[in-house]
Coordinates of C-alpha atoms in Angstrom, one line a residue:
Chain R
M629 CA 48.2 73.9 10.4
E630 CA 50.3 70.5 11.1
L631 CA 54.1 70.0 11.7
A632 CA 56.3 67.6 10.1
M633 CA 60.1 66.9 10.5
G634 CA 62.0 66.9 7.3
V635 CA 65.5 65.2 7.3
D636 CA 68.3 65.4 4.7
L637 CA 70.5 62.5 5.0
G638 CA 74.0 63.3 3.3
G639 CA 77.2 61.6 3.4
T640 CA 78.8 64.4 5.2
N641 CA 76.1 66.1 7.3
I642 CA 72.4 65.3 8.3
K643 CA 70.1 68.5 8.2
G644 CA 66.9 68.3 10.0
A645 CA 64.0 71.0 10.3
V646 CA 60.5 71.2 11.7
V647 CA 58.5 72.4 8.8
S648 CA 54.8 73.3 8.9
S649 CA 52.2 72.3 6.4
R650 CA 52.3 76.1 5.1
G651 CA 55.9 75.3 4.2
D652 CA 57.5 77.5 7.2
V653 CA 60.8 76.3 8.6
L654 CA 60.5 76.4 12.4
S655 CA 63.8 75.2 13.1
F656 CA 67.0 74.0 11.3
F657 CA 69.6 71.6 12.9
S658 CA 72.8 70.1 11.2
N659 CA 75.3 67.7 12.6
P660 CA 77.9 65.4 11.1
T661 CA 76.6 62.1 9.8
E662 CA 79.9 60.1 10.6
V663 CA 79.3 57.5 8.2
E664 CA 82.8 55.9 8.9
K665 CA 81.7 55.2 12.4
G666 CA 79.3 52.7 11.3
K667 CA 75.4 52.4 10.6
E668 CA 74.4 52.4 14.3
R669 CA 76.2 55.6 14.9
V670 CA 74.5 57.3 11.8
F671 CA 71.1 56.3 13.2
D672 CA 71.9 57.7 16.6
N673 CA 73.0 60.9 15.0
L674 CA 69.7 61.0 12.9
E675 CA 67.7 60.5 16.0
A676 CA 69.8 63.2 17.8
N677 CA 69.3 65.5 14.8
V678 CA 65.4 65.0 15.0
R679 CA 65.0 65.5 18.7
S680 CA 67.4 68.8 18.5
A681 CA 65.3 70.1 15.7
C682 CA 62.3 69.7 17.6
Q683 CA 63.7 71.3 20.7
R684 CA 64.8 74.2 18.9
A685 CA 61.5 74.6 17.3
G686 CA 60.1 74.5 20.9
V687 CA 57.8 71.6 19.8
K688 CA 57.5 68.0 21.2
L689 CA 58.1 65.0 19.1
S690 CA 54.5 64.0 19.9
E691 CA 53.4 67.2 18.1
I692 CA 55.1 66.1 14.8
K693 CA 52.5 64.2 12.4
C694 CA 55.2 62.4 10.4
V695 CA 58.9 62.5 9.6
G696 CA 60.2 62.5 6.0
I697 CA 63.7 61.5 5.4
G698 CA 65.5 62.2 2.3
S699 CA 68.1 59.5 1.6
P700 CA 70.6 58.6 -1.2
G701 CA 69.2 55.7 -3.3
P702 CA 68.2 53.7 -4.8
L703 CA 65.5 53.2 -2.1
N704 CA 61.8 51.9 -1.9
T705 CA 59.3 54.5 -1.1
K706 CA 56.6 51.8 -0.4
T707 CA 58.7 49.6 1.9
G708 CA 60.7 52.3 3.2
I709 CA 63.9 50.4 2.6
V710 CA 67.3 51.9 1.4
I711 CA 68.4 49.2 -1.1
E712 CA 71.9 50.8 -1.4
A713 CA 73.6 54.3 -1.1
P714 CA 76.8 55.0 -2.5
N715 CA 77.9 57.6 -0.2
L716 CA 77.0 55.5 2.8
P717 CA 79.3 52.5 2.6
G718 CA 77.8 49.3 3.9
W719 CA 74.2 50.4 3.6
N720 CA 72.4 47.6 1.8
Y721 CA 68.8 47.1 2.3
V722 CA 68.4 49.1 5.5
P723 CA 64.9 49.5 6.7
L724 CA 65.0 53.0 7.4
K725 CA 61.3 53.6 7.9
D726 CA 60.9 50.8 10.2
I727 CA 64.1 51.8 12.3
F728 CA 63.0 55.5 12.8
E729 CA 59.1 54.5 13.3
E730 CA 60.4 52.3 16.3
R731 CA 63.1 55.0 17.6
L732 CA 60.6 58.0 17.3
G733 CA 57.2 56.7 17.4
V734 CA 56.0 58.7 14.6
P735 CA 55.2 57.7 11.0
V736 CA 58.3 58.0 8.7
F737 CA 58.2 58.4 4.8
I738 CA 61.6 58.1 3.0
E739 CA 62.4 59.4 -0.4
N740 CA 65.2 59.8 -2.7
D741 CA 67.4 63.0 -1.7
A742 CA 67.2 64.4 -5.2
N743 CA 63.4 63.9 -5.4
A744 CA 62.8 65.5 -2.1
A745 CA 64.7 68.6 -3.2
G746 CA 62.8 68.7 -6.4
Y747 CA 59.4 68.3 -4.6
A748 CA 60.4 71.4 -2.2
E749 CA 61.3 73.4 -5.3
A750 CA 58.0 72.7 -7.0
W751 CA 56.0 73.1 -3.8
L752 CA 57.7 76.4 -2.3
G753 CA 60.6 77.3 -4.6
A754 CA 61.5 78.0 -8.2
G755 CA 59.2 75.7 -9.7
R756 CA 56.0 76.8 -7.9
G757 CA 53.0 76.8 -10.1
T758 CA 54.6 75.3 -12.8
D759 CA 53.0 72.0 -14.6
C760 CA 56.5 70.3 -15.4
M761 CA 59.6 70.8 -13.6
L762 CA 63.0 69.0 -13.8
L763 CA 65.5 69.6 -11.1
F764 CA 69.2 68.5 -11.5
T765 CA 71.3 68.0 -8.4
L766 CA 75.0 68.9 -9.5
G767 CA 77.6 67.4 -7.2
T768 CA 79.7 64.5 -7.0
G769 CA 76.9 62.7 -9.1
I770 CA 74.1 64.3 -11.1
G771 CA 70.8 63.4 -9.7
G772 CA 67.3 64.5 -11.0
A773 CA 63.8 64.9 -10.1
I774 CA 60.7 65.1 -12.4
V775 CA 57.5 66.9 -11.1
I776 CA 54.6 66.6 -13.4
N777 CA 51.2 68.4 -12.3
G778 CA 52.6 68.6 -8.9
E779 CA 53.6 65.0 -8.5
L780 CA 57.0 63.4 -8.3
W781 CA 57.4 60.7 -10.9
H782 CA 59.0 57.9 -9.2
G783 CA 58.4 55.0 -11.8
P784 CA 57.1 51.4 -10.6
D785 CA 60.4 50.6 -9.1
D786 CA 61.1 54.2 -7.5
S787 CA 64.1 54.4 -10.0
A788 CA 63.0 57.0 -12.5
A789 CA 64.5 60.5 -12.8
E790 CA 68.1 59.3 -12.9
L791 CA 68.6 62.5 -15.0
G792 CA 72.3 62.4 -14.8
H793 CA 72.5 59.2 -16.5
I794 CA 71.3 60.1 -20.1
T795 CA 73.8 59.2 -22.7
I796 CA 75.1 62.2 -24.5
K797 CA 77.7 60.4 -26.4
Y798 CA 77.3 56.6 -26.8
D799 CA 81.2 55.9 -27.3
G800 CA 82.1 58.4 -24.7
A801 CA 83.7 58.6 -21.1
L802 CA 83.1 55.7 -18.9
C803 CA 80.4 56.6 -16.1
G804 CA 80.5 55.3 -12.5
C805 CA 77.2 53.6 -13.4
G806 CA 79.1 51.2 -16.1
N807 CA 77.6 53.1 -19.1
K808 CA 79.5 55.0 -21.4
G809 CA 79.0 58.6 -22.1
C810 CA 76.3 59.7 -19.6
L811 CA 75.8 63.3 -18.7
E812 CA 77.4 62.6 -15.1
A813 CA 80.8 61.4 -16.8
Y814 CA 81.0 64.9 -18.4
A815 CA 79.3 67.6 -16.0
S816 CA 79.7 66.2 -12.6
A817 CA 82.2 68.1 -9.9
P818 CA 84.6 65.2 -10.4
A819 CA 84.4 65.4 -14.2
T820 CA 85.0 69.4 -13.9
V821 CA 87.8 69.0 -11.8
K822 CA 89.4 66.3 -14.1
R823 CA 89.0 68.5 -17.1
M824 CA 90.8 71.2 -15.5
K825 CA 93.7 68.9 -14.1
R826 CA 94.0 67.8 -17.7
A827 CA 94.2 71.1 -19.1
L828 CA 96.8 72.2 -16.6
A829 CA 98.8 68.9 -17.5
R830 CA 98.8 70.1 -20.9
G831 CA 100.4 73.3 -19.8
K832 CA 97.7 75.5 -20.1
K833 CA 98.2 78.7 -17.9
S834 CA 95.8 79.7 -15.1
T835 CA 96.1 81.6 -11.8
I836 CA 94.7 78.7 -10.0
T837 CA 97.9 77.3 -9.9
R838 CA 98.7 79.9 -7.4
Y839 CA 96.4 78.4 -5.0
L840 CA 97.1 74.8 -5.5
K841 CA 100.7 75.8 -4.6
E842 CA 99.4 77.1 -1.3
G843 CA 98.0 73.8 -0.8
R844 CA 94.4 74.4 -1.9
E845 CA 92.6 71.4 -3.1
L846 CA 91.5 71.6 -6.6
T847 CA 87.6 71.7 -6.3
T848 CA 84.8 73.1 -8.5
K849 CA 84.4 75.7 -5.7
L850 CA 88.0 76.7 -6.3
I851 CA 87.6 76.7 -10.1
H852 CA 84.5 79.0 -9.6
K853 CA 86.2 81.2 -7.3
V854 CA 89.3 81.7 -9.8
A855 CA 86.8 82.0 -12.7
R856 CA 85.2 85.0 -10.9
E857 CA 88.5 86.5 -10.5
G858 CA 88.5 86.5 -14.3
D859 CA 90.8 83.5 -15.2
E860 CA 90.4 82.6 -18.7
L861 CA 91.1 78.7 -18.2
C862 CA 88.8 78.3 -15.2
R863 CA 86.1 80.2 -17.1
R864 CA 86.3 78.0 -20.1
V865 CA 86.3 74.7 -18.1
I866 CA 82.8 76.2 -16.2
K867 CA 81.7 77.0 -19.7
E868 CA 82.4 73.4 -20.9
T869 CA 80.4 72.1 -18.0
G870 CA 77.5 74.2 -19.2
T871 CA 77.8 73.1 -22.8
Y872 CA 77.5 69.4 -21.5
L873 CA 74.4 70.4 -19.4
G874 CA 73.0 72.3 -22.3
I875 CA 73.3 69.1 -24.6
A876 CA 71.5 67.1 -22.2
F877 CA 69.0 69.5 -21.3
S878 CA 68.0 70.1 -25.0
S879 CA 67.1 66.3 -25.0
Y880 CA 65.2 66.7 -21.8
I881 CA 63.4 69.9 -23.5
N882 CA 62.4 67.8 -26.5
I883 CA 61.3 64.9 -24.4
F884 CA 59.3 66.9 -21.4
N885 CA 58.6 70.5 -22.9
P886 CA 59.1 71.4 -19.2
D887 CA 58.1 75.1 -17.9
I888 CA 61.3 75.1 -15.7
I889 CA 64.6 73.2 -15.2
V890 CA 66.2 74.0 -11.9
L891 CA 69.7 73.4 -11.0
H892 CA 70.6 72.5 -7.3
G893 CA 73.9 72.5 -5.5
G894 CA 77.5 72.3 -6.5
L895 CA 78.1 74.5 -9.6
S896 CA 74.6 76.0 -9.9
G897 CA 75.8 79.2 -8.1
A898 CA 78.1 79.8 -11.1
G899 CA 75.9 82.2 -12.6
R900 CA 76.1 83.7 -16.0
M901 CA 79.3 81.9 -17.1
L902 CA 77.4 78.6 -16.5
F903 CA 74.0 79.4 -17.5
D904 CA 74.9 81.2 -20.7
A905 CA 76.6 78.5 -21.9
I906 CA 73.7 76.0 -21.2
R907 CA 71.1 78.4 -22.9
A908 CA 73.5 78.7 -26.0
E909 CA 73.4 74.9 -26.3
I910 CA 69.6 74.8 -25.8
K911 CA 69.3 77.4 -28.6
K912 CA 71.5 75.2 -30.8
R913 CA 70.0 72.0 -30.4
S914 CA 66.2 71.8 -29.2
F915 CA 62.9 72.6 -30.9
S916 CA 62.4 76.2 -30.8
M917 CA 58.8 76.1 -29.2
P918 CA 59.8 74.3 -26.2
A919 CA 63.2 76.1 -25.9
K920 CA 61.3 79.3 -25.9
R921 CA 59.0 77.9 -23.0
V922 CA 61.7 76.7 -20.5
R923 CA 63.4 78.7 -17.7
I924 CA 66.7 77.6 -16.7
V925 CA 67.3 78.7 -13.1
R926 CA 69.0 78.2 -9.7
S927 CA 67.4 76.5 -6.9
R928 CA 65.5 79.1 -4.6
L929 CA 65.4 76.9 -1.4
K930 CA 69.3 75.9 -1.8
G931 CA 70.5 74.0 1.2
R932 CA 67.1 73.9 2.9
A933 CA 65.3 72.3 -0.3
G934 CA 66.2 68.6 1.0
V935 CA 64.6 69.1 4.6
I936 CA 61.6 71.1 3.1
G937 CA 61.1 68.5 0.5
S938 CA 61.4 65.6 2.8
A939 CA 58.9 67.1 5.3
G940 CA 56.6 68.0 2.1
C941 CA 56.8 64.2 0.8
A942 CA 55.9 62.9 4.4
F943 CA 52.8 65.2 4.4
K944 CA 51.7 64.0 1.0
A945 CA 52.5 60.5 2.0
Y946 CA 50.4 60.6 5.1
G947 CA 47.3 62.5 3.5
I948 CA 48.1 65.9 5.3
S949 CA 46.9 68.7 2.9
V950 CA 49.5 71.6 2.7
Chain K
M1451 CA 28.0 52.8 -25.6
E1452 CA 28.9 55.9 -27.5
L1453 CA 30.5 56.1 -30.7
A1454 CA 33.5 58.3 -32.0
M1455 CA 35.3 58.6 -35.3
G1456 CA 39.1 58.2 -35.3
V1457 CA 40.9 59.4 -38.4
D1458 CA 44.7 59.1 -38.9
L1459 CA 45.9 61.9 -41.4
G1460 CA 49.1 60.6 -42.9
G1461 CA 51.2 61.9 -45.9
T1462 CA 50.3 59.1 -48.2
N1463 CA 46.8 57.6 -46.7
I1464 CA 43.9 58.8 -44.7
K1465 CA 42.7 56.0 -42.5
G1466 CA 39.2 56.3 -40.6
A1467 CA 37.3 54.0 -38.2
V1468 CA 34.2 54.4 -36.3
V1469 CA 35.2 53.1 -32.8
S1470 CA 32.7 52.5 -29.8
S1471 CA 33.6 53.7 -26.3
R1472 CA 34.4 50.1 -25.5
G1473 CA 37.2 50.2 -28.3
D1474 CA 35.3 48.1 -30.9
V1475 CA 36.2 49.0 -34.4
L1476 CA 32.9 49.1 -36.2
S1477 CA 34.3 50.0 -39.6
F1478 CA 37.5 51.2 -41.2
F1479 CA 38.1 53.0 -44.4
S1480 CA 41.4 54.1 -46.1
N1481 CA 41.7 56.4 -49.0
P1482 CA 44.7 58.4 -50.7
T1483 CA 45.6 61.8 -48.9
E1484 CA 46.7 63.2 -52.0
V1485 CA 48.8 65.8 -50.7
E1486 CA 50.0 67.2 -54.0
K1487 CA 46.4 68.2 -55.1
G1488 CA 46.4 70.9 -52.2
K1489 CA 45.0 71.4 -48.8
E1490 CA 41.4 71.7 -50.0
R1491 CA 41.7 68.4 -51.7
V1492 CA 43.0 66.9 -48.7
F1493 CA 40.1 68.2 -46.6
D1494 CA 37.6 66.9 -49.1
N1495 CA 39.3 63.5 -48.9
L1496 CA 39.1 63.6 -45.1
E1497 CA 35.5 64.4 -45.2
A1498 CA 34.7 61.6 -47.8
N1499 CA 36.8 59.1 -45.4
V1500 CA 34.7 60.0 -42.5
R1501 CA 31.5 59.6 -44.4
S1502 CA 32.5 56.4 -46.1
A1503 CA 33.5 55.0 -42.5
C1504 CA 30.1 55.8 -41.2
Q1505 CA 28.4 54.2 -44.1
R1506 CA 30.3 51.1 -43.7
A1507 CA 29.5 50.9 -40.0
G1508 CA 25.9 51.5 -40.7
V1509 CA 25.6 54.8 -38.5
K1510 CA 24.8 58.2 -39.3
L1511 CA 27.0 61.0 -38.6
S1512 CA 24.8 62.5 -36.2
E1513 CA 25.2 59.3 -34.1
I1514 CA 28.8 60.1 -33.8
K1515 CA 29.5 62.0 -30.5
C1516 CA 33.1 63.3 -31.6
V1517 CA 35.7 63.0 -34.2
G1518 CA 39.5 62.6 -33.4
I1519 CA 41.9 63.5 -35.9
G1520 CA 45.5 62.2 -35.5
S1521 CA 47.8 64.5 -37.7
P1522 CA 51.5 65.1 -38.1
G1523 CA 52.6 68.0 -35.9
P1524 CA 53.5 70.4 -34.1
L1525 CA 50.1 71.2 -33.5
N1526 CA 47.9 72.5 -30.6
T1527 CA 45.5 70.4 -29.0
K1528 CA 43.8 73.3 -27.2
T1529 CA 43.0 75.3 -30.3
G1530 CA 42.9 72.6 -32.7
I1531 CA 45.6 74.2 -35.2
V1532 CA 48.1 72.3 -37.1
I1533 CA 51.1 74.5 -36.9
E1534 CA 53.4 72.6 -39.4
A1535 CA 53.2 69.2 -40.9
P1536 CA 56.5 67.9 -42.4
N1537 CA 54.7 65.3 -44.6
L1538 CA 51.8 67.9 -45.8
P1539 CA 53.6 70.6 -47.8
G1540 CA 52.1 74.1 -47.3
W1541 CA 50.3 73.3 -44.1
N1542 CA 50.9 76.0 -41.7
Y1543 CA 48.7 77.1 -39.0
V1544 CA 45.6 75.1 -40.4
P1545 CA 42.7 75.2 -38.1
L1546 CA 41.8 71.6 -38.5
K1547 CA 39.2 71.4 -35.6
D1548 CA 37.2 74.4 -36.8
I1549 CA 37.3 73.4 -40.4
F1550 CA 36.0 69.9 -39.7
E1551 CA 33.4 71.1 -36.9
E1552 CA 31.9 73.1 -39.8
R1553 CA 32.1 70.5 -42.3
L1554 CA 30.8 67.7 -40.2
G1555 CA 28.8 69.3 -37.5
V1556 CA 30.4 67.2 -34.9
P1557 CA 33.0 68.1 -32.1
V1558 CA 36.4 67.6 -33.3
F1559 CA 39.7 67.0 -31.4
I1560 CA 42.8 66.9 -32.9
E1561 CA 46.0 65.1 -31.5
N1562 CA 49.6 64.4 -32.8
D1563 CA 49.6 61.1 -34.6
A1564 CA 52.4 59.4 -32.6
N1565 CA 50.4 60.4 -29.4
A1566 CA 47.3 58.9 -30.9
A1567 CA 49.0 55.6 -31.5
G1568 CA 50.4 55.8 -28.0
Y1569 CA 47.0 56.4 -26.4
A1570 CA 45.5 53.4 -28.3
E1571 CA 48.4 51.1 -27.2
A1572 CA 47.9 52.3 -23.7
W1573 CA 44.1 51.9 -23.8
L1574 CA 43.7 48.6 -25.7
G1575 CA 47.0 47.4 -26.9
A1576 CA 50.5 46.5 -25.7
G1577 CA 50.5 49.1 -22.9
R1578 CA 47.0 48.2 -21.4
G1579 CA 47.2 48.2 -17.4
T1580 CA 50.7 49.8 -17.2
D1581 CA 51.5 53.1 -15.3
C1582 CA 54.3 54.2 -17.6
M1583 CA 54.6 53.3 -21.2
L1584 CA 56.8 55.0 -24.0
L1585 CA 56.0 54.5 -27.7
F1586 CA 58.3 55.0 -30.5
T1587 CA 56.9 55.2 -34.1
L1588 CA 59.9 54.2 -36.3
G1589 CA 59.6 55.5 -39.8
T1590 CA 60.8 58.5 -42.0
G1591 CA 61.1 60.1 -38.6
I1592 CA 61.0 58.8 -35.1
G1593 CA 58.2 60.1 -33.0
G1594 CA 57.0 59.2 -29.5
A1595 CA 54.5 59.2 -27.0
I1596 CA 54.6 59.2 -23.3
V1597 CA 51.7 57.7 -21.3
I1598 CA 51.8 58.1 -17.5
N1599 CA 49.0 56.8 -15.4
G1600 CA 46.7 56.6 -18.4
E1601 CA 47.4 60.1 -19.7
L1602 CA 49.5 61.3 -22.4
W1603 CA 52.2 63.8 -21.3
H1604 CA 51.7 66.7 -23.9
G1605 CA 54.0 69.4 -22.2
P1606 CA 52.3 72.9 -22.2
D1607 CA 53.1 73.5 -25.6
D1608 CA 52.0 70.1 -26.9
S1609 CA 55.4 69.6 -28.0
A1610 CA 56.6 66.9 -25.6
A1611 CA 57.5 63.5 -26.3
E1612 CA 59.7 64.2 -29.3
L1613 CA 61.5 60.9 -28.2
G1614 CA 63.6 60.5 -31.6
H1615 CA 65.4 63.8 -30.8
I1616 CA 67.2 62.7 -27.8
T1617 CA 71.0 63.4 -28.5
I1618 CA 72.9 60.1 -28.4
K1619 CA 76.1 61.5 -29.6
Y1620 CA 76.7 65.2 -29.3
D1621 CA 79.1 65.4 -32.0
G1622 CA 77.4 63.1 -34.3
A1623 CA 75.3 62.9 -37.6
L1624 CA 73.2 66.0 -38.4
C1625 CA 69.6 65.4 -37.8
G1626 CA 66.7 67.0 -39.9
C1627 CA 65.6 69.0 -36.7
G1628 CA 69.1 70.8 -37.0
N1629 CA 70.6 69.2 -34.1
K1630 CA 73.8 66.9 -34.2
G1631 CA 73.4 63.3 -33.0
C1632 CA 69.6 62.8 -32.5
L1633 CA 68.4 59.1 -32.2
E1634 CA 66.4 59.9 -35.4
A1635 CA 69.7 60.4 -37.5
Y1636 CA 70.7 57.0 -36.4
A1637 CA 67.8 54.8 -36.5
S1638 CA 65.1 56.1 -38.7
A1639 CA 64.2 54.4 -41.8
P1640 CA 66.2 56.8 -44.1
A1641 CA 69.3 56.4 -41.7
T1642 CA 69.1 52.7 -41.9
V1643 CA 68.9 52.7 -45.6
K1644 CA 71.9 55.1 -45.7
R1645 CA 74.0 52.9 -43.7
M1646 CA 73.1 50.0 -46.0
K1647 CA 74.2 52.1 -49.0
R1648 CA 77.5 53.1 -47.3
A1649 CA 78.3 49.4 -46.7
L1650 CA 77.7 48.4 -50.2
A1651 CA 79.5 51.2 -51.5
R1652 CA 82.6 50.1 -49.4
G1653 CA 82.3 46.8 -51.3
K1654 CA 80.5 44.7 -48.8
K1655 CA 78.7 41.7 -50.1
S1656 CA 74.9 41.1 -50.0
T1657 CA 72.4 39.3 -51.8
I1658 CA 70.3 42.3 -51.8
T1659 CA 72.2 43.7 -54.8
R1660 CA 70.3 40.9 -56.8
Y1661 CA 67.1 42.7 -55.9
L1662 CA 68.6 46.1 -56.5
K1663 CA 69.6 45.0 -60.1
E1664 CA 66.0 43.9 -60.7
G1665 CA 65.0 47.6 -60.0
R1666 CA 63.7 47.1 -56.4
E1667 CA 64.0 50.2 -54.5
L1668 CA 66.4 50.1 -51.4
T1669 CA 63.9 50.3 -48.3
T1670 CA 64.0 48.9 -44.8
K1671 CA 61.3 46.6 -45.9
L1672 CA 63.6 45.3 -48.5
I1673 CA 66.5 45.2 -46.2
H1674 CA 64.4 43.2 -43.6
K1675 CA 63.2 40.6 -46.2
V1676 CA 66.8 39.9 -47.4
A1677 CA 67.9 39.7 -43.6
R1678 CA 65.0 37.1 -43.1
E1679 CA 66.5 35.2 -46.0
G1680 CA 69.8 35.0 -44.0
D1681 CA 71.8 37.8 -45.6
E1682 CA 74.6 38.7 -43.2
L1683 CA 75.0 42.4 -44.1
C1684 CA 71.2 43.0 -44.0
R1685 CA 71.2 41.3 -40.4
R1686 CA 74.2 43.6 -39.4
V1687 CA 72.5 46.7 -40.4
I1688 CA 69.3 45.9 -38.6
K1689 CA 71.3 45.0 -35.5
E1690 CA 73.0 48.2 -35.9
T1691 CA 69.5 50.0 -35.7
G1692 CA 68.8 48.1 -32.9
T1693 CA 72.0 49.1 -31.0
Y1694 CA 71.1 52.8 -31.5
L1695 CA 67.6 52.3 -30.3
G1696 CA 69.0 50.4 -27.3
I1697 CA 71.3 53.3 -26.7
A1698 CA 68.4 55.8 -26.5
F1699 CA 66.2 53.4 -24.8
S1700 CA 68.7 52.9 -21.8
S1701 CA 68.5 56.5 -21.1
Y1702 CA 64.8 56.6 -21.3
I1703 CA 64.8 53.5 -19.0
N1704 CA 66.9 55.6 -16.5
I1705 CA 64.8 58.8 -16.9
F1706 CA 61.3 57.2 -16.9
N1707 CA 61.6 53.6 -15.2
P1708 CA 58.8 52.5 -17.7
D1709 CA 56.8 49.4 -17.5
I1710 CA 56.8 49.0 -21.2
I1711 CA 58.4 50.4 -24.5
V1712 CA 56.2 49.7 -27.7
L1713 CA 57.7 49.8 -31.1
H1714 CA 55.4 51.0 -33.7
G1715 CA 55.6 51.0 -37.5
G1716 CA 58.4 50.6 -39.8
L1717 CA 61.2 48.2 -38.6
S1718 CA 59.3 47.1 -35.5
G1719 CA 58.3 43.9 -37.4
A1720 CA 61.9 43.1 -37.7
G1721 CA 61.6 40.5 -34.7
R1722 CA 64.3 39.0 -32.9
M1723 CA 67.1 40.7 -34.9
L1724 CA 66.1 44.0 -33.9
F1725 CA 64.9 43.3 -30.4
D1726 CA 67.8 41.2 -29.4
A1727 CA 70.2 44.0 -30.3
I1728 CA 68.1 46.6 -28.3
R1729 CA 68.1 44.4 -25.1
A1730 CA 71.7 43.7 -25.3
E1731 CA 72.4 47.4 -25.2
I1732 CA 69.7 48.1 -22.4
K1733 CA 71.6 45.3 -20.3
K1734 CA 75.0 46.9 -20.9
R1735 CA 74.0 50.4 -20.2
S1736 CA 70.8 51.1 -18.0
F1737 CA 70.3 50.6 -14.3
S1738 CA 69.7 47.1 -13.4
M1739 CA 66.4 47.4 -11.6
P1740 CA 64.4 49.5 -14.2
A1741 CA 66.1 47.3 -17.1
K1742 CA 64.7 44.1 -15.4
R1743 CA 61.2 46.0 -15.1
V1744 CA 60.9 47.1 -18.9
R1745 CA 59.4 45.1 -21.6
I1746 CA 60.3 45.9 -25.2
V1747 CA 57.3 44.7 -27.5
R1748 CA 55.9 45.4 -30.9
S1749 CA 52.8 47.5 -31.1
R1750 CA 49.8 45.3 -30.8
L1751 CA 47.2 47.4 -32.9
K1752 CA 49.7 48.0 -35.5
G1753 CA 48.1 50.1 -38.4
R1754 CA 44.9 50.7 -36.6
A1755 CA 46.5 52.2 -33.5
G1756 CA 46.3 55.6 -35.2
V1757 CA 42.4 55.6 -35.7
I1758 CA 41.7 54.0 -32.5
G1759 CA 43.8 56.3 -30.5
S1760 CA 42.4 59.4 -32.1
A1761 CA 39.0 58.2 -31.3
G1762 CA 40.0 57.5 -27.9
C1763 CA 41.6 60.8 -27.4
A1764 CA 38.4 62.4 -28.5
F1765 CA 36.4 60.5 -26.1
K1766 CA 38.6 61.6 -23.5
A1767 CA 38.6 65.3 -24.6
Y1768 CA 34.7 65.3 -24.6
G1769 CA 34.3 63.6 -21.2
I1770 CA 32.9 60.5 -22.7
S1771 CA 34.0 57.6 -20.4
V1772 CA 35.5 54.5 -22.0

């Protein structure tokens, strides 16, 4: 059994864990990223995170075979350079691998954060034992991972699996990426919140207004909470998000014939409201054979998928069998 | 060097060729399918095709290691059963592999026709040496093939790579598959002809009317011919088809980060008119890194891709190295 360190570098928090080649999580540590304090500060925080996670696991850094860092992308897994990171302002062509091999004295592998989560779910989570798994990270953006025969599909430029950037309406809503009609422009957290705001502005009634008057921020989390309390408008807004996801998933089902589609983060916890809407759309739209095959499920490893997957990808990159 | 027989079973013609494991085409034979005369007649024609192709190559059937048949699908490559074939009315659960192993006494492998063409282009054609190739067959329908690291991606039910059935406008035109807004409903040959007809019905001027008055049928071939003669309306209709293809390709570029997209059949010969419109749309819509990578090209093996690929898939299925 070997040990790796998995790090999930997010815009808000850095998560780290010591993970064994059997997939056991020996320790877990989370601290603030502090993006606003500059790149060097983030590097210091990341290094501190790694050292703390080791300490908690009772292992020395020298016992760690490799470190995997899941980072926002685009990035280059071969050179270990983060080309750009939307949630980490000012990060352009950051040689993350070199910097941390220098700081830690351990081989480092960097991977796209959605790919890391996908790898984890295929290795130890909801996608275990499947031939084809697609994972969607639902949040500010919609990221994705494609796992075929146990391997992540990166593409020659590490820019494959941008599953949120499939066009579902070519003359539709403008997406942050510059395209019109991407799934992300319809089903991301900001798109869902925007739909809710528009409905309220049109005078639709919802008990969510009570919370808003108390000063609560309008988030997908709040929409979900009020939907669970039975509010019709909130339920409808979540269903609409499910419908948009279902439209895109129908295409993905026709393209990949996947065994499983895993939803990770954000609204993925919205349960039946969301999943029923997704499934109804798939039934309407995709070919019946692959539609029967595919399971649509929630991430099993949840908040730990990123660290487990980063460690798993590092094991793989350095030829350590798991 | 070993020999295989590749057969391309189309709705109009059956094509057959003896192909060596080096990819040489030793003989080529084409005869009518005669679908309208029933299944048994098609079987007889297919058998006659195989025997004629062997004769022309000067080889005995017993020297042929295996036969690959590219057939319309859906079909099951493991059992060798054609589940349904839209262009072959009455074909439901036809055990094509068993029937022809019995008739020919040679191991048979059946493959989806678009997959066979894709395999050929990746093996010996436009996609040779690439890590990720997508192929689109443009015709009455739009079929597809996905080749990753030299392997066709079939999916667990052999129903992957239905690349014409990606939704580009969720509330758009009804597709033959029952979904709304599939690429096929916008960029197939019938969709292109329909757009031309509508433009003429709205009173748009085109020199194509001269040909129609002479009794010529309105086909994409005719539209293409008149476009090359400089007709503005025909040019615009072809460009529109290119735009729709470009919309879908932009999604595929974000999903796969492919090295190459190969266009096969139908309008793929329309040249710059079509390809410029596709490329303009990709530039507008997809991420810049994978957009820079991808080459959009015409099939190199053209009408022979099907037979070469069917033979290639059979070599592969029976463990004969090429």
